[in-house]
Amino acid sequence: MTEIPKDHPRYESLLAREKVVAGVKMGITSVQGLIAQGRGESFDYLIGERSIESALHAERVAVAALLLANNPVISVNGNVAALSPEKVVSLADITGASIEVNLFHRTETRVHLIIEQLKASGASEVLGKNPDASLELSHARRLVESKGIYTADVVLVPLEDGDRCEKLVEMGKTVITIDLNPLSRTSRTATISIVDNLIRALENMARFAREMKHEKKEELVKLITTYDNKTVLFEAISEIQEHLKAHAAEMEY
Ligand code: PTJ
């Protein structure tokens, strides 16, 4: 990994990039994951590289859904494993969620390496190695475990590709996504769309989960029942517009 000096003005962004590159070199992340990361970086620029209000709201609602779930599952792919394995494990610990590896560019070696990475980050059990159930999809993301994603009532699917999200929603599950692109099929299809960087989102969610764990069940239910995903996406796009307008104003003579 290239050493990024801490005083570099783009330290966080460059460090994340190095982690994804290291993930590819370790065999955890797919080469395609580099393109996904680049796409995410450009949306993060437009957002202003901060957690916008609408995302913070969606993150709180997502945590409420995870805390109330009977069988919550966090799905992990190669980018997530490279960027934030410890944060996945800590969110799973606080919310009682299972962790399952589920890959688009699936190879058994990658599944094994990602499970090892998550275990090295503190996970005791990671599902995904022995898929015994299938989603109605024509690609490898159909391969799931019956005690994990298949029977989950709430699934967190960060950096998703869209059609699995749609399928999981069709199956009646609450699907939470983390995707910096508010226009993606994933964001438009999910039950709760978090338009934020994975690293910031997982950090915020772990903090909220620690706080909200002690809240009354009715308060959590209220958060979920009053949530409207279309409004949150509308607000995310509006917040991006405002950010761009502020930049444009700086350029005006
Ligand atoms: O590990 P695999 O084999 O399962 O493959 C995973 C990738 C990520 C390659 C696969 O799911 C994929 O191709 O994803 P897409 O279709 O490129 O979608 C990724 C979405 O996540 C895009 O909308 C990106 O803007 C967004 N994204 C990328 N990096 C981040 C992100 N969102 C939040 N945080 C990020 N760091």
CSV table of C-alpha atoms and ligand atoms in Angstrom, one decimal:
chain,number,residue,atom,x,y,z
A,1,MET,CA,0.0,0.0,0.0
A,2,THR,CA,1.3,3.5,-0.9
A,3,GLU,CA,1.9,5.4,2.3
A,4,ILE,CA,-0.5,8.4,2.3
A,5,PRO,CA,0.7,11.3,4.5
A,6,LYS,CA,-1.9,12.1,7.2
A,7,ASP,CA,-1.6,15.9,6.4
A,8,HIS,CA,-2.6,15.3,2.7
A,9,PRO,CA,-5.7,17.3,2.1
A,10,ARG,CA,-7.4,14.3,0.4
A,11,TYR,CA,-6.1,11.8,3.0
A,12,GLU,CA,-9.4,9.9,3.7
A,13,SER,CA,-10.3,9.5,0.0
A,14,LEU,CA,-6.8,8.4,-1.0
A,15,LEU,CA,-6.6,5.9,1.9
A,16,ALA,CA,-9.9,4.4,0.9
A,17,ARG,CA,-8.6,4.1,-2.7
A,18,GLU,CA,-5.5,2.3,-1.4
A,19,LYS,CA,-7.6,-0.1,0.6
A,20,VAL,CA,-9.6,-1.1,-2.4
A,21,VAL,CA,-6.3,-1.5,-4.5
A,22,ALA,CA,-4.9,-3.6,-1.6
A,23,GLY,CA,-8.1,-5.7,-1.6
A,24,VAL,CA,-7.6,-6.5,-5.3
A,25,LYS,CA,-4.0,-7.5,-4.7
A,26,MET,CA,-5.1,-9.7,-1.8
A,27,GLY,CA,-7.7,-11.4,-4.0
A,28,ILE,CA,-10.6,-10.1,-1.9
A,29,THR,CA,-11.9,-7.4,-4.2
A,30,SER,CA,-12.8,-7.9,-7.8
A,31,VAL,CA,-11.0,-5.8,-10.5
A,32,GLN,CA,-14.4,-4.4,-11.3
A,33,GLY,CA,-14.6,-3.2,-7.7
A,34,LEU,CA,-12.0,-0.5,-8.7
A,35,ILE,CA,-14.5,0.9,-11.2
A,36,ALA,CA,-17.3,0.8,-8.6
A,37,GLN,CA,-15.0,2.7,-6.1
A,38,GLY,CA,-14.3,5.4,-8.7
A,39,ARG,CA,-17.9,5.8,-9.4
A,40,GLY,CA,-18.6,6.2,-5.7
A,41,GLU,CA,-15.8,8.8,-5.4
A,42,SER,CA,-17.3,11.0,-8.1
A,43,PHE,CA,-20.7,11.0,-6.4
A,44,ASP,CA,-19.0,11.7,-3.1
A,45,TYR,CA,-17.5,14.8,-4.6
A,46,LEU,CA,-21.0,16.0,-5.7
A,47,ILE,CA,-22.3,15.3,-2.2
A,48,GLY,CA,-19.4,17.2,-0.6
A,49,GLU,CA,-17.8,14.2,1.1
A,50,ARG,CA,-20.0,14.5,4.2
A,51,SER,CA,-23.0,12.7,5.6
A,52,ILE,CA,-26.0,14.8,4.4
A,53,GLU,CA,-29.1,15.2,6.6
A,54,SER,CA,-31.2,12.9,4.5
A,55,ALA,CA,-28.6,10.1,4.8
A,56,LEU,CA,-28.3,10.6,8.6
A,57,HIS,CA,-32.1,10.2,8.8
A,58,ALA,CA,-32.1,7.0,6.6
A,59,GLU,CA,-29.2,5.7,8.7
A,60,ARG,CA,-31.3,6.1,11.9
A,61,VAL,CA,-34.3,4.4,10.4
A,62,ALA,CA,-32.1,1.6,9.0
A,63,VAL,CA,-30.7,1.0,12.5
A,64,ALA,CA,-34.2,0.9,13.9
A,65,ALA,CA,-35.1,-1.8,11.3
A,66,LEU,CA,-32.0,-3.8,12.2
A,67,LEU,CA,-32.7,-3.6,15.9
A,68,LEU,CA,-36.3,-4.7,15.5
A,69,ALA,CA,-35.6,-7.5,13.1
A,70,ASN,CA,-36.0,-11.2,13.9
A,71,ASN,CA,-33.2,-12.3,11.5
A,72,PRO,CA,-31.1,-9.3,10.3
A,73,VAL,CA,-28.3,-10.0,7.9
A,74,ILE,CA,-25.4,-7.8,6.6
A,75,SER,CA,-24.3,-8.8,3.1
A,76,VAL,CA,-20.7,-8.3,2.4
A,77,ASN,CA,-19.0,-8.1,-1.1
A,78,GLY,CA,-15.3,-7.5,-2.1
A,79,ASN,CA,-15.4,-3.7,-1.8
A,80,VAL,CA,-17.0,-3.8,1.6
A,81,ALA,CA,-14.5,-6.4,2.9
A,82,ALA,CA,-11.6,-4.2,1.7
A,83,LEU,CA,-12.9,-0.9,3.0
A,84,SER,CA,-14.6,-1.6,6.3
A,85,PRO,CA,-14.4,-5.1,7.7
A,86,GLU,CA,-14.1,-3.9,11.3
A,87,LYS,CA,-17.0,-1.6,11.0
A,88,VAL,CA,-19.2,-4.4,9.5
A,89,VAL,CA,-18.3,-6.6,12.5
A,90,SER,CA,-19.0,-3.9,15.0
A,91,LEU,CA,-22.4,-3.0,13.5
A,92,ALA,CA,-23.3,-6.7,13.4
A,93,ASP,CA,-22.3,-7.1,17.0
A,94,ILE,CA,-24.4,-4.2,18.3
A,95,THR,CA,-27.5,-5.0,16.3
A,96,GLY,CA,-27.3,-8.8,16.5
A,97,ALA,CA,-27.1,-9.2,12.8
A,98,SER,CA,-25.5,-12.1,11.0
A,99,ILE,CA,-22.9,-11.5,8.3
A,100,GLU,CA,-23.0,-13.3,4.9
A,101,VAL,CA,-20.6,-13.0,2.0
A,102,ASN,CA,-22.5,-12.7,-1.3
A,103,LEU,CA,-20.6,-11.9,-4.5
A,104,PHE,CA,-21.4,-10.9,-8.0
A,105,HIS,CA,-18.1,-12.0,-9.4
A,106,ARG,CA,-18.1,-15.1,-7.2
A,107,THR,CA,-15.2,-17.5,-6.8
A,108,GLU,CA,-14.8,-19.9,-3.9
A,109,THR,CA,-11.3,-18.5,-3.2
A,110,ARG,CA,-12.7,-15.0,-2.9
A,111,VAL,CA,-15.5,-16.1,-0.6
A,112,HIS,CA,-12.9,-17.9,1.6
A,113,LEU,CA,-10.5,-14.9,1.7
A,114,ILE,CA,-13.3,-12.5,2.6
A,115,ILE,CA,-14.5,-14.8,5.4
A,116,GLU,CA,-10.9,-14.9,6.7
A,117,GLN,CA,-10.7,-11.1,6.5
A,118,LEU,CA,-13.9,-10.7,8.5
A,119,LYS,CA,-12.8,-13.2,11.1
A,120,ALA,CA,-9.5,-11.4,11.4
A,121,SER,CA,-11.5,-8.3,12.1
A,122,GLY,CA,-13.4,-10.0,15.0
A,123,ALA,CA,-16.3,-11.9,13.4
A,124,SER,CA,-17.1,-15.2,15.1
A,125,GLU,CA,-19.3,-16.7,12.3
A,126,VAL,CA,-19.6,-15.6,8.7
A,127,LEU,CA,-22.1,-17.2,6.3
A,128,GLY,CA,-21.8,-17.6,2.6
A,129,LYS,CA,-19.5,-20.5,2.1
A,130,ASN,CA,-22.2,-23.2,1.9
A,131,PRO,CA,-25.1,-21.7,-0.1
A,132,ASP,CA,-28.0,-24.1,0.2
A,133,ALA,CA,-30.7,-21.8,-1.2
A,134,SER,CA,-31.2,-19.7,-4.3
A,135,LEU,CA,-32.8,-16.4,-5.2
A,136,GLU,CA,-34.5,-16.1,-8.5
A,137,LEU,CA,-31.6,-14.5,-10.3
A,138,SER,CA,-29.4,-15.7,-13.2
A,139,HIS,CA,-26.1,-14.7,-11.7
A,140,ALA,CA,-24.0,-15.8,-8.8
A,141,ARG,CA,-25.6,-13.4,-6.3
A,142,ARG,CA,-28.5,-15.9,-6.3
A,143,LEU,CA,-26.4,-18.2,-4.1
A,144,VAL,CA,-27.4,-17.7,-0.4
A,145,GLU,CA,-27.7,-19.6,2.8
A,146,SER,CA,-31.1,-20.6,4.1
A,147,LYS,CA,-30.4,-19.4,7.6
A,148,GLY,CA,-29.0,-16.1,6.3
A,149,ILE,CA,-30.1,-13.9,3.5
A,150,TYR,CA,-32.8,-16.4,2.3
A,151,THR,CA,-34.9,-16.2,5.5
A,152,ALA,CA,-33.7,-12.7,6.7
A,153,ASP,CA,-36.5,-10.2,7.3
A,154,VAL,CA,-34.1,-7.2,7.1
A,155,VAL,CA,-31.0,-7.2,4.8
A,156,LEU,CA,-28.3,-4.6,4.6
A,157,VAL,CA,-26.8,-4.7,1.1
A,158,PRO,CA,-24.0,-2.1,0.7
A,159,LEU,CA,-22.7,-1.3,-2.8
A,160,GLU,CA,-25.4,-3.4,-4.5
A,161,ASP,CA,-25.9,-4.0,-8.2
A,162,GLY,CA,-29.7,-3.5,-8.4
A,163,ASP,CA,-31.4,-6.7,-9.4
A,164,ARG,CA,-30.7,-8.6,-6.2
A,165,CYS,CA,-32.1,-5.6,-4.3
A,166,GLU,CA,-35.3,-5.8,-6.4
A,167,LYS,CA,-35.6,-9.5,-5.8
A,168,LEU,CA,-35.2,-9.2,-2.0
A,169,VAL,CA,-37.8,-6.5,-1.9
A,170,GLU,CA,-40.2,-8.7,-4.0
A,171,MET,CA,-39.6,-11.5,-1.4
A,172,GLY,CA,-41.1,-9.1,1.2
A,173,LYS,CA,-37.8,-8.2,3.0
A,174,THR,CA,-36.9,-4.8,4.3
A,175,VAL,CA,-33.8,-4.0,2.1
A,176,ILE,CA,-31.3,-1.3,3.3
A,177,THR,CA,-28.8,-0.1,0.8
A,178,ILE,CA,-25.7,2.1,1.1
A,179,ASP,CA,-25.0,3.7,-2.3
A,180,LEU,CA,-23.6,7.1,-3.0
A,181,ASN,CA,-25.6,7.3,-6.2
A,182,PRO,CA,-29.2,8.4,-5.4
A,183,LEU,CA,-30.2,7.8,-9.1
A,184,SER,CA,-29.1,4.1,-9.2
A,185,ARG,CA,-31.6,1.3,-9.6
A,186,THR,CA,-30.5,0.1,-6.2
A,187,SER,CA,-31.3,3.4,-4.5
A,188,ARG,CA,-34.7,3.6,-6.3
A,189,THR,CA,-35.7,0.1,-5.5
A,190,ALA,CA,-34.6,-0.3,-1.8
A,191,THR,CA,-36.8,0.1,1.2
A,192,ILE,CA,-34.3,2.3,2.9
A,193,SER,CA,-31.7,4.0,0.7
A,194,ILE,CA,-28.7,5.5,2.4
A,195,VAL,CA,-26.9,7.9,0.1
A,196,ASP,CA,-23.6,8.1,1.9
A,197,ASN,CA,-20.1,6.8,1.7
A,198,LEU,CA,-19.9,3.2,3.1
A,199,ILE,CA,-17.2,4.2,5.6
A,200,ARG,CA,-19.1,7.1,7.0
A,201,ALA,CA,-22.4,5.3,6.9
A,202,LEU,CA,-21.2,2.3,8.9
A,203,GLU,CA,-19.5,4.5,11.4
A,204,ASN,CA,-22.7,6.6,11.9
A,205,MET,CA,-24.9,3.5,12.1
A,206,ALA,CA,-22.8,1.9,14.8
A,207,ARG,CA,-23.0,5.1,16.8
A,208,PHE,CA,-26.8,5.3,16.4
A,209,ALA,CA,-27.2,1.7,17.2
A,210,ARG,CA,-25.4,2.1,20.5
A,211,GLU,CA,-27.7,5.0,21.4
A,212,MET,CA,-31.0,3.6,20.0
A,213,LYS,CA,-30.5,0.1,21.6
A,214,HIS,CA,-32.0,1.6,24.8
A,215,GLU,CA,-34.9,3.4,23.2
A,216,LYS,CA,-38.5,2.1,23.6
A,217,LYS,CA,-39.7,-0.3,20.9
A,218,GLU,CA,-42.6,2.1,20.0
A,219,GLU,CA,-40.1,4.9,19.2
A,220,LEU,CA,-38.2,2.6,16.8
A,221,VAL,CA,-41.5,1.4,15.2
A,222,LYS,CA,-42.6,5.1,14.8
A,223,LEU,CA,-39.3,5.9,13.0
A,224,ILE,CA,-40.0,3.1,10.5
A,225,THR,CA,-43.7,3.7,9.9
A,226,THR,CA,-43.2,7.5,9.3
A,227,TYR,CA,-40.3,6.9,6.8
A,228,ASP,CA,-40.7,7.6,3.1
A,229,ASN,CA,-37.9,6.5,0.9
A,230,LYS,CA,-38.9,8.7,-2.1
A,231,THR,CA,-38.8,11.8,0.1
A,232,VAL,CA,-35.3,10.8,1.3
A,233,LEU,CA,-34.1,10.4,-2.3
A,234,PHE,CA,-35.7,13.7,-3.3
A,235,GLU,CA,-33.9,15.4,-0.4
A,236,ALA,CA,-30.6,13.8,-1.2
A,237,ILE,CA,-30.8,15.1,-4.8
A,238,SER,CA,-31.8,18.5,-3.5
A,239,GLU,CA,-28.9,18.5,-1.1
A,240,ILE,CA,-26.5,17.7,-4.0
A,241,GLN,CA,-28.1,20.6,-6.0
A,242,GLU,CA,-27.6,23.0,-3.1
A,243,HIS,CA,-24.0,21.9,-2.8
A,244,LEU,CA,-23.3,22.5,-6.5
A,245,LYS,CA,-25.1,25.8,-6.4
A,246,ALA,CA,-22.9,27.0,-3.6
A,247,HIS,CA,-19.8,25.9,-5.6
A,248,ALA,CA,-21.1,27.7,-8.7
A,249,ALA,CA,-21.7,30.9,-6.7
A,250,GLU,CA,-18.1,30.8,-5.6
A,251,MET,CA,-17.1,30.9,-9.3
A,252,GLU,CA,-19.3,33.8,-10.2
A,253,TYR,CA,-17.7,37.2,-10.9
B,1,PTJ,O1,-17.4,-8.2,-4.9
B,1,PTJ,P1,-18.4,-8.5,-5.9
B,1,PTJ,O2,-17.9,-9.5,-6.9
B,1,PTJ,O3,-19.7,-8.8,-5.4
B,1,PTJ,O4,-18.6,-7.1,-6.8
B,1,PTJ,C1,-19.0,-6.0,-6.2
B,1,PTJ,C2,-19.1,-4.7,-7.1
B,1,PTJ,C3,-19.0,-3.5,-6.3
B,1,PTJ,C4,-18.0,-4.7,-8.2
B,1,PTJ,C5,-20.5,-4.8,-7.8
B,1,PTJ,O5,-21.5,-4.9,-6.9
B,1,PTJ,C6,-20.7,-3.7,-8.8
B,1,PTJ,O6,-20.3,-3.7,-9.9
B,1,PTJ,O7,-21.4,-2.7,-8.3
B,1,PTJ,P2,-21.8,-1.4,-9.1
B,1,PTJ,O8,-22.9,-1.8,-10.1
B,1,PTJ,O9,-20.6,-0.7,-9.7
B,1,PTJ,O10,-22.5,-0.5,-8.0
B,1,PTJ,C7,-21.8,0.0,-7.0
B,1,PTJ,C8,-22.5,1.2,-6.5
B,1,PTJ,O11,-22.0,1.6,-5.2
B,1,PTJ,C9,-22.4,2.5,-7.4
B,1,PTJ,O12,-23.6,3.1,-7.5
B,1,PTJ,C10,-21.4,3.4,-6.7
B,1,PTJ,O13,-21.6,4.7,-6.8
B,1,PTJ,C11,-21.6,3.0,-5.2
B,1,PTJ,N1,-20.4,3.0,-4.4
B,1,PTJ,C12,-19.1,2.8,-4.8
B,1,PTJ,N2,-18.2,2.9,-3.8
B,1,PTJ,C13,-19.0,3.3,-2.7
B,1,PTJ,C14,-20.3,3.4,-3.1
B,1,PTJ,N3,-21.3,3.8,-2.3
B,1,PTJ,C15,-21.0,4.0,-1.0
B,1,PTJ,N4,-19.7,4.0,-0.6
B,1,PTJ,C16,-18.7,3.6,-1.4
B,1,PTJ,N5,-17.4,3.6,-0.9
